[in-house]
Amino acid sequence: MVTRSAVRGVGGYLPERIVTNADLAEVVETSDAWIQERTGIRERRRMGEGQAVSDMAVEAAKQALERAGRTAADVDLIIVATTTPDLTFPATAAIVQRKLGAPIGIAFDLQAVCSGFVYALSVADGFVARGLSRCALVIGAEAMSRLMDWTDRGTCVLFGDGAGAVVVEPEPGQGTTDDVGLLGFALRCDGNKQDLLYVDGGPSTTGAVGHLRMVGQQVFRHAVVNIAEAVEAAAANAGVPVAAVDWFIPHQANLRILHGVAHRLGVSEDKVISTVATHANTSAASIPLAMNAAVEDGRIKPGQLLLMEAMGGGLTWGACVLRL
Ligand code: ACO
């Protein structure tokens, strides 16, 4: 017998305000046709002026808890993967704990940019499978609109705001690939590639929040190769062939990357969950938001084998195999 970490409930939150490609064409020199052809993005959401990332995180968390049959009173661990925290400190997770009304427990943020949700699941697995948490909330929540340089058409059209969450709980298993729960991970970071994707500000350097900077073509090239390697490593770590996976839930950066990775792995495109058209790149929120969409429309079902993969600033990247 082993203790697995099972994903029990998923939730998502998208701000009300929709920003279309046509809206952005009024801000920078771009077009709906260019954005759709190069990225697959049609629209994205933008957080309201009075909102904070913790507000979006709380909405996603409430939905995940309800679907898991739990309440805030059950939560003993909160990990928020975010690169756009409410404040430099305290951690957004601590603010979420307060707003949810969850009891004293463990709460902290995790910063791995777009790979944050996969990293956070791995950290939660460390707590849950060792008996240190009985009800963990793993949240990806981002207001990427707050990091944009609205004069840079190469980046400002790509990102959106939102939050997604899952509840992770202990589950007895046999130690086989039939077990429900997190089965295998591959996490990577190459800090030498910082210049390809970063934010040019921070508390200990400029004292300002800064703007996102990206060498898009080079990130694109790394993404396809690196993600495919991590997917194969996570599948090997889980002990399952990539071909056995029912659904691929990629980080939603660019439709061409999603299809490029699928092609490299020999995975049919109809197994790939894609929400990039309507969410754009919501960084750490994108995987749980995509999972939420596919659970809600009935594609993802209990018992199925899922593979999540991501790549982001750092450069960081990684993948996770789980059975729902
Ligand atoms: N509208 C119109 N034209 C544009 C736009 C725009 N929004 N943006 C760039 N262009 C122009 C460029 O100026 C360039 O013009 P030029 O040839 O006259 O110089 C031309 O389009 C081609 O630019 P490229 O950068 O070569 O275009 P590319 O096909 O590479 O697409 C893109 C750019 C969409 C950014 C792509 O490189 C990409 O998706 N990269 C990866 C992004 C990503 O996955 N990031 C990872 C995660 S993000 C995170 O972790 C925070």
Short mmCIF file of C-alpha atoms and ligand atoms in Angstrom, two decimals:
data_model
loop_
_atom_site.label_atom_id
_atom_site.label_comp_id
_atom_site.label_asym_id
_atom_site.label_seq_id
_atom_site.Cartn_x
_atom_site.Cartn_y
_atom_site.Cartn_z
CA MET A 1 0.00 0.00 0.00
CA VAL A 2 1.16 3.52 -0.78
CA THR A 3 -0.41 6.93 -0.21
CA ARG A 4 -1.12 8.80 -3.42
CA SER A 5 -2.14 12.45 -3.79
CA ALA A 6 -5.48 12.53 -5.60
CA VAL A 7 -6.92 15.52 -7.45
CA ARG A 8 -10.54 15.62 -6.19
CA GLY A 9 -12.11 18.81 -7.47
CA VAL A 10 -11.27 21.53 -9.98
CA GLY A 11 -12.51 25.10 -10.27
CA GLY A 12 -11.88 28.15 -12.41
CA TYR A 13 -12.54 31.87 -12.48
CA LEU A 14 -12.33 34.30 -15.38
CA PRO A 15 -12.88 38.05 -14.94
CA GLU A 16 -15.96 39.46 -16.67
CA ARG A 17 -14.21 41.88 -19.00
CA ILE A 18 -13.45 40.40 -22.44
CA VAL A 19 -10.69 42.01 -24.51
CA THR A 20 -10.87 40.99 -28.17
CA ASN A 21 -8.11 41.14 -30.77
CA ALA A 22 -10.01 44.03 -32.36
CA ASP A 23 -9.86 45.89 -29.03
CA LEU A 24 -6.06 45.48 -28.99
CA ALA A 25 -5.80 46.66 -32.60
CA GLU A 26 -6.90 50.05 -31.24
CA VAL A 27 -3.94 50.06 -28.80
CA VAL A 28 -1.04 48.69 -30.90
CA GLU A 29 -0.47 48.10 -34.62
CA THR A 30 -1.85 44.59 -34.97
CA SER A 31 -4.83 42.75 -36.42
CA ASP A 32 -7.22 39.97 -35.50
CA ALA A 33 -5.93 37.99 -38.49
CA TRP A 34 -2.25 38.23 -37.39
CA ILE A 35 -2.97 37.27 -33.79
CA GLN A 36 -5.21 34.35 -34.73
CA GLU A 37 -2.84 33.02 -37.39
CA ARG A 38 0.31 33.22 -35.20
CA THR A 39 -1.17 32.27 -31.83
CA GLY A 40 -4.75 30.93 -32.13
CA ILE A 41 -5.90 33.60 -29.64
CA ARG A 42 -9.26 35.35 -30.29
CA GLU A 43 -9.84 37.03 -26.95
CA ARG A 44 -8.64 37.18 -23.34
CA ARG A 45 -10.04 38.35 -19.99
CA ARG A 46 -8.86 41.32 -17.96
CA MET A 47 -9.12 41.69 -14.19
CA GLY A 48 -11.26 44.61 -12.97
CA GLU A 49 -9.68 47.69 -11.40
CA GLY A 50 -10.98 46.90 -7.91
CA GLN A 51 -9.96 43.23 -8.07
CA ALA A 52 -6.78 41.53 -6.88
CA VAL A 53 -5.28 38.17 -7.82
CA SER A 54 -6.35 36.78 -4.43
CA ASP A 55 -10.00 37.57 -5.32
CA MET A 56 -9.77 35.48 -8.49
CA ALA A 57 -7.94 32.72 -6.59
CA VAL A 58 -10.67 32.63 -3.92
CA GLU A 59 -13.43 32.22 -6.53
CA ALA A 60 -11.60 29.34 -8.23
CA ALA A 61 -10.82 27.74 -4.85
CA LYS A 62 -14.45 27.92 -3.69
CA GLN A 63 -15.59 26.09 -6.83
CA ALA A 64 -12.89 23.42 -6.48
CA LEU A 65 -13.77 22.87 -2.80
CA GLU A 66 -17.49 22.56 -3.55
CA ARG A 67 -16.84 20.00 -6.28
CA ALA A 68 -14.56 18.05 -3.94
CA GLY A 69 -17.31 18.03 -1.29
CA ARG A 70 -15.14 20.08 1.09
CA THR A 71 -15.37 23.46 2.78
CA ALA A 72 -12.77 26.06 3.68
CA ALA A 73 -12.74 24.58 7.21
CA ASP A 74 -11.10 21.39 5.81
CA VAL A 75 -8.16 23.19 4.14
CA ASP A 76 -4.76 22.74 5.84
CA LEU A 77 -2.42 23.70 2.98
CA ILE A 78 -2.70 26.46 0.35
CA ILE A 79 -0.17 26.91 -2.42
CA VAL A 80 -0.71 29.78 -4.84
CA ALA A 81 1.39 29.65 -7.99
CA THR A 82 1.59 33.24 -9.19
CA THR A 83 3.97 35.74 -10.71
CA THR A 84 1.58 38.64 -10.04
CA PRO A 85 0.98 38.55 -6.25
CA ASP A 86 -1.33 41.08 -4.55
CA LEU A 87 1.61 42.44 -2.53
CA THR A 88 5.33 41.73 -2.27
CA PHE A 89 4.37 40.15 1.05
CA PRO A 90 2.46 38.53 2.67
CA ALA A 91 2.08 35.66 0.26
CA THR A 92 -1.10 35.71 -1.80
CA ALA A 93 -1.80 32.26 -0.30
CA ALA A 94 -2.02 33.85 3.16
CA ILE A 95 -4.49 36.44 1.81
CA VAL A 96 -6.50 33.64 0.18
CA GLN A 97 -6.56 31.76 3.51
CA ARG A 98 -7.99 34.85 5.23
CA LYS A 99 -10.56 35.59 2.50
CA LEU A 100 -11.69 31.95 2.36
CA GLY A 101 -11.94 31.77 6.15
CA ALA A 102 -9.69 28.70 6.23
CA PRO A 103 -8.14 27.74 9.60
CA ILE A 104 -4.49 28.21 10.58
CA GLY A 105 -2.39 25.88 8.43
CA ILE A 106 0.37 26.05 5.84
CA ALA A 107 0.15 28.73 3.13
CA PHE A 108 2.77 30.05 0.73
CA ASP A 109 3.28 31.20 -2.86
CA LEU A 110 5.33 29.46 -5.49
CA GLN A 111 7.05 31.30 -8.32
CA ALA A 112 7.84 29.33 -11.45
CA VAL A 113 5.92 31.59 -13.85
CA CYS A 114 3.96 29.59 -16.44
CA SER A 115 5.26 26.29 -15.02
CA GLY A 116 4.04 27.29 -11.55
CA PHE A 117 1.00 25.02 -11.43
CA VAL A 118 2.96 21.86 -12.34
CA TYR A 119 5.67 22.80 -9.82
CA ALA A 120 2.99 23.48 -7.17
CA LEU A 121 1.32 20.11 -7.72
CA SER A 122 4.67 18.42 -7.14
CA VAL A 123 5.18 20.39 -3.90
CA ALA A 124 1.64 19.55 -2.73
CA ASP A 125 2.35 15.88 -3.48
CA GLY A 126 5.30 16.11 -1.07
CA PHE A 127 2.98 17.26 1.75
CA VAL A 128 -0.05 15.08 0.99
CA ALA A 129 1.70 11.78 0.25
CA ARG A 130 3.80 12.15 3.45
CA GLY A 131 0.72 12.69 5.58
CA LEU A 132 1.44 16.39 6.25
CA SER A 133 -1.76 17.62 4.58
CA ARG A 134 -5.23 16.07 4.34
CA CYS A 135 -6.82 18.77 2.18
CA ALA A 136 -4.60 20.93 0.00
CA LEU A 137 -5.63 23.74 -2.31
CA VAL A 138 -3.31 24.18 -5.29
CA ILE A 139 -4.13 27.40 -7.12
CA GLY A 140 -2.73 29.11 -10.21
CA ALA A 141 -3.80 32.76 -10.32
CA GLU A 142 -2.47 35.54 -12.52
CA ALA A 143 -3.14 39.10 -13.63
CA MET A 144 -0.69 39.10 -16.55
CA SER A 145 -2.33 42.30 -17.87
CA ARG A 146 -0.53 44.14 -15.03
CA LEU A 147 2.89 43.13 -16.43
CA MET A 148 2.32 44.21 -20.01
CA ASP A 149 4.14 46.95 -21.89
CA TRP A 150 1.16 48.22 -23.88
CA THR A 151 3.47 49.57 -26.59
CA ASP A 152 5.01 46.12 -27.29
CA ARG A 153 2.75 44.33 -29.78
CA GLY A 154 4.97 41.23 -29.63
CA THR A 155 3.85 40.49 -26.05
CA CYS A 156 0.75 42.47 -25.06
CA VAL A 157 -1.56 40.48 -27.35
CA LEU A 158 -0.53 37.12 -25.87
CA PHE A 159 -1.59 37.22 -22.24
CA GLY A 160 -4.77 37.17 -20.15
CA ASP A 161 -5.98 37.08 -16.53
CA GLY A 162 -7.70 34.32 -14.55
CA ALA A 163 -7.40 31.65 -11.88
CA GLY A 164 -7.78 27.90 -11.59
CA ALA A 165 -7.64 25.60 -8.57
CA VAL A 166 -7.66 21.95 -7.57
CA VAL A 167 -8.13 20.15 -4.25
CA VAL A 168 -5.50 17.50 -3.53
CA GLU A 169 -6.09 14.82 -0.89
CA PRO A 170 -4.50 11.53 0.23
CA GLU A 171 -5.74 8.37 -1.47
CA PRO A 172 -4.62 4.80 -0.76
CA GLY A 173 -3.01 3.10 -3.74
CA GLN A 174 -1.35 -0.15 -4.70
CA GLY A 175 1.75 1.49 -6.14
CA THR A 176 0.66 0.66 -9.70
CA THR A 177 -0.24 2.82 -12.69
CA ASP A 178 -3.92 2.00 -12.06
CA ASP A 179 -3.80 4.09 -8.84
CA VAL A 180 -5.76 7.33 -8.70
CA GLY A 181 -3.50 10.33 -8.01
CA LEU A 182 -0.31 12.06 -9.06
CA LEU A 183 1.85 9.33 -10.66
CA GLY A 184 4.94 11.04 -12.07
CA PHE A 185 6.70 14.36 -12.59
CA ALA A 186 9.56 15.93 -14.53
CA LEU A 187 10.53 19.47 -13.46
CA ARG A 188 13.26 21.55 -15.10
CA CYS A 189 14.86 25.02 -14.95
CA ASP A 190 17.67 26.54 -17.02
CA GLY A 191 18.50 29.91 -15.43
CA ASN A 192 20.98 30.67 -18.23
CA LYS A 193 18.01 31.39 -20.51
CA GLN A 194 16.66 34.23 -18.33
CA ASP A 195 17.10 36.82 -21.08
CA LEU A 196 14.60 35.07 -23.34
CA LEU A 197 11.65 35.72 -21.01
CA TYR A 198 11.64 37.91 -17.90
CA VAL A 199 10.13 40.94 -16.19
CA ASP A 200 12.47 43.94 -16.07
CA GLY A 201 11.73 44.99 -12.50
CA GLY A 202 11.50 43.79 -8.91
CA PRO A 203 11.75 44.93 -5.26
CA SER A 204 15.52 44.37 -4.87
CA THR A 205 16.60 45.76 -8.26
CA THR A 206 14.47 48.55 -9.71
CA GLY A 207 11.98 48.84 -6.87
CA ALA A 208 9.22 48.72 -9.48
CA VAL A 209 7.00 45.95 -10.83
CA GLY A 210 8.43 46.10 -14.35
CA HIS A 211 7.22 44.82 -17.72
CA LEU A 212 7.35 41.44 -19.39
CA ARG A 213 10.10 41.07 -22.01
CA MET A 214 10.32 38.14 -24.40
CA VAL A 215 12.35 36.97 -27.36
CA GLY A 216 9.31 35.20 -28.80
CA GLN A 217 10.87 33.15 -31.58
CA GLN A 218 13.59 31.68 -29.34
CA VAL A 219 11.11 30.87 -26.57
CA PHE A 220 8.97 29.17 -29.19
CA ARG A 221 11.87 27.00 -30.37
CA HIS A 222 12.83 25.96 -26.82
CA ALA A 223 9.20 25.30 -25.91
CA VAL A 224 8.54 22.52 -28.40
CA VAL A 225 11.81 20.65 -27.77
CA ASN A 226 11.91 21.09 -23.98
CA ILE A 227 8.25 20.28 -23.34
CA ALA A 228 8.41 17.09 -25.40
CA GLU A 229 11.45 15.93 -23.40
CA ALA A 230 9.72 16.65 -20.07
CA VAL A 231 6.53 14.89 -21.17
CA GLU A 232 8.49 11.74 -22.02
CA ALA A 233 10.42 11.94 -18.73
CA ALA A 234 7.23 12.39 -16.64
CA ALA A 235 5.56 9.47 -18.42
CA ALA A 236 8.64 7.31 -17.78
CA ASN A 237 8.66 8.42 -14.13
CA ALA A 238 4.99 7.43 -13.84
CA GLY A 239 5.64 4.12 -15.63
CA VAL A 240 3.14 4.72 -18.44
CA PRO A 241 3.66 5.13 -22.19
CA VAL A 242 2.79 8.56 -23.59
CA ALA A 243 0.32 6.77 -25.90
CA ALA A 244 -1.71 5.60 -22.86
CA VAL A 245 -2.60 9.19 -21.86
CA ASP A 246 -6.28 10.05 -22.38
CA TRP A 247 -5.94 13.85 -22.30
CA PHE A 248 -3.07 16.29 -22.67
CA ILE A 249 -3.60 19.53 -20.75
CA PRO A 250 -0.85 21.87 -21.91
CA HIS A 251 0.02 25.33 -20.70
CA GLN A 252 -1.97 27.54 -23.07
CA ALA A 253 0.68 29.83 -24.60
CA ASN A 254 0.21 29.44 -28.33
CA LEU A 255 -1.83 27.00 -30.44
CA ARG A 256 1.18 26.41 -32.70
CA ILE A 257 3.24 25.28 -29.67
CA LEU A 258 0.43 22.98 -28.52
CA HIS A 259 0.23 21.37 -31.95
CA GLY A 260 4.03 21.32 -32.36
CA VAL A 261 4.47 19.38 -29.10
CA ALA A 262 1.63 16.98 -29.98
CA HIS A 263 3.18 16.36 -33.40
CA ARG A 264 6.64 15.72 -31.91
CA LEU A 265 5.17 13.20 -29.44
CA GLY A 266 2.98 11.51 -32.06
CA VAL A 267 -0.15 12.50 -30.11
CA SER A 268 -3.35 13.19 -32.05
CA GLU A 269 -4.54 16.80 -31.76
CA ASP A 270 -8.01 15.70 -30.62
CA LYS A 271 -6.47 14.51 -27.33
CA VAL A 272 -5.15 18.01 -26.60
CA ILE A 273 -7.31 20.34 -24.47
CA SER A 274 -7.09 23.86 -25.85
CA THR A 275 -8.55 27.03 -24.34
CA VAL A 276 -5.96 29.46 -25.69
CA ALA A 277 -8.50 30.92 -28.16
CA THR A 278 -10.62 32.42 -25.39
CA HIS A 279 -8.23 32.61 -22.38
CA ALA A 280 -4.88 33.49 -24.07
CA ASN A 281 -1.81 32.81 -21.89
CA THR A 282 -2.81 33.06 -18.23
CA SER A 283 0.58 31.76 -17.02
CA ALA A 284 0.20 29.55 -13.90
CA ALA A 285 -3.60 29.66 -14.18
CA SER A 286 -3.77 28.21 -17.67
CA ILE A 287 -3.54 24.46 -16.90
CA PRO A 288 -6.20 24.34 -14.16
CA LEU A 289 -8.44 26.64 -16.24
CA ALA A 290 -8.11 24.30 -19.23
CA MET A 291 -8.72 21.26 -17.03
CA ASN A 292 -11.76 22.96 -15.55
CA ALA A 293 -13.21 23.65 -19.02
CA ALA A 294 -12.78 20.01 -20.09
CA VAL A 295 -14.21 18.61 -16.83
CA GLU A 296 -17.21 20.94 -17.13
CA ASP A 297 -17.97 19.92 -20.73
CA GLY A 298 -17.64 16.23 -19.85
CA ARG A 299 -14.54 15.37 -21.90
CA ILE A 300 -12.36 14.59 -18.87
CA LYS A 301 -13.84 11.81 -16.73
CA PRO A 302 -12.86 10.12 -13.46
CA GLY A 303 -10.40 7.28 -13.95
CA GLN A 304 -8.74 8.82 -17.00
CA LEU A 305 -5.00 9.35 -17.35
CA LEU A 306 -4.06 13.03 -17.73
CA LEU A 307 -0.80 14.70 -18.67
CA MET A 308 -0.12 18.35 -17.82
CA GLU A 309 2.85 20.20 -19.30
CA ALA A 310 4.16 23.74 -19.16
CA MET A 311 7.01 26.08 -19.94
CA GLY A 312 7.68 29.62 -18.80
CA GLY A 313 10.10 32.23 -17.54
CA GLY A 314 13.31 30.98 -15.95
CA LEU A 315 13.28 29.22 -18.27
CA THR A 316 11.28 26.67 -16.33
CA TRP A 317 9.39 23.73 -17.73
CA GLY A 318 7.88 20.49 -16.58
CA ALA A 319 5.20 17.84 -16.86
CA CYS A 320 3.00 15.75 -14.60
CA VAL A 321 1.07 12.51 -15.14
CA LEU A 322 -1.98 11.81 -12.99
CA ARG A 323 -5.00 9.55 -12.90
CA LEU A 324 -8.22 11.37 -11.98
N1 ACO B 1 0.74 42.07 -34.66
C1 ACO B 1 1.28 42.22 -35.87
N2 ACO B 1 2.58 42.00 -36.12
C2 ACO B 1 3.34 41.59 -35.09
C3 ACO B 1 2.83 41.39 -33.79
C4 ACO B 1 1.47 41.67 -33.60
N3 ACO B 1 0.87 41.52 -32.40
N4 ACO B 1 3.83 40.98 -32.99
C5 ACO B 1 4.93 40.90 -33.75
N5 ACO B 1 4.65 41.27 -35.01
C6 ACO B 1 5.53 41.35 -36.17
C7 ACO B 1 6.98 41.51 -35.77
O1 ACO B 1 7.28 42.86 -35.52
C8 ACO B 1 7.68 40.99 -37.01
O2 ACO B 1 7.69 42.00 -37.97
P1 ACO B 1 8.98 42.23 -38.92
O3 ACO B 1 9.12 40.93 -39.67
O4 ACO B 1 8.58 43.40 -39.73
O5 ACO B 1 10.11 42.49 -37.98
C9 ACO B 1 6.75 39.87 -37.50
O6 ACO B 1 5.48 40.11 -36.87
C10 ACO B 1 7.22 38.48 -37.12
O7 ACO B 1 7.56 38.48 -35.73
P2 ACO B 1 8.02 37.18 -34.99
O8 ACO B 1 8.34 37.48 -33.56
O9 ACO B 1 9.06 36.50 -35.82
O10 ACO B 1 6.67 36.30 -35.09
P3 ACO B 1 6.43 34.82 -34.65
O11 ACO B 1 5.83 34.08 -35.77
O12 ACO B 1 7.62 34.24 -33.95
O13 ACO B 1 5.27 34.97 -33.57
C11 ACO B 1 5.00 34.96 -31.17
C12 ACO B 1 5.50 35.73 -32.40
C13 ACO B 1 3.52 34.75 -31.33
C14 ACO B 1 5.29 35.79 -29.94
C15 ACO B 1 5.70 33.60 -31.08
O14 ACO B 1 7.08 33.76 -31.23
C16 ACO B 1 5.42 32.88 -29.79
O15 ACO B 1 4.31 32.47 -29.51
N6 ACO B 1 6.47 32.67 -28.98
C17 ACO B 1 6.34 31.89 -27.73
C18 ACO B 1 5.58 32.58 -26.68
C19 ACO B 1 5.50 31.67 -25.48
O16 ACO B 1 5.16 30.53 -25.61
N7 ACO B 1 5.89 32.12 -24.32
C20 ACO B 1 6.07 31.11 -23.25
C21 ACO B 1 5.29 31.24 -22.13
S1 ACO B 1 5.11 32.85 -21.52
C22 ACO B 1 5.55 32.87 -19.85
O17 ACO B 1 6.14 31.97 -19.36
C23 ACO B 1 5.28 34.08 -19.06
#
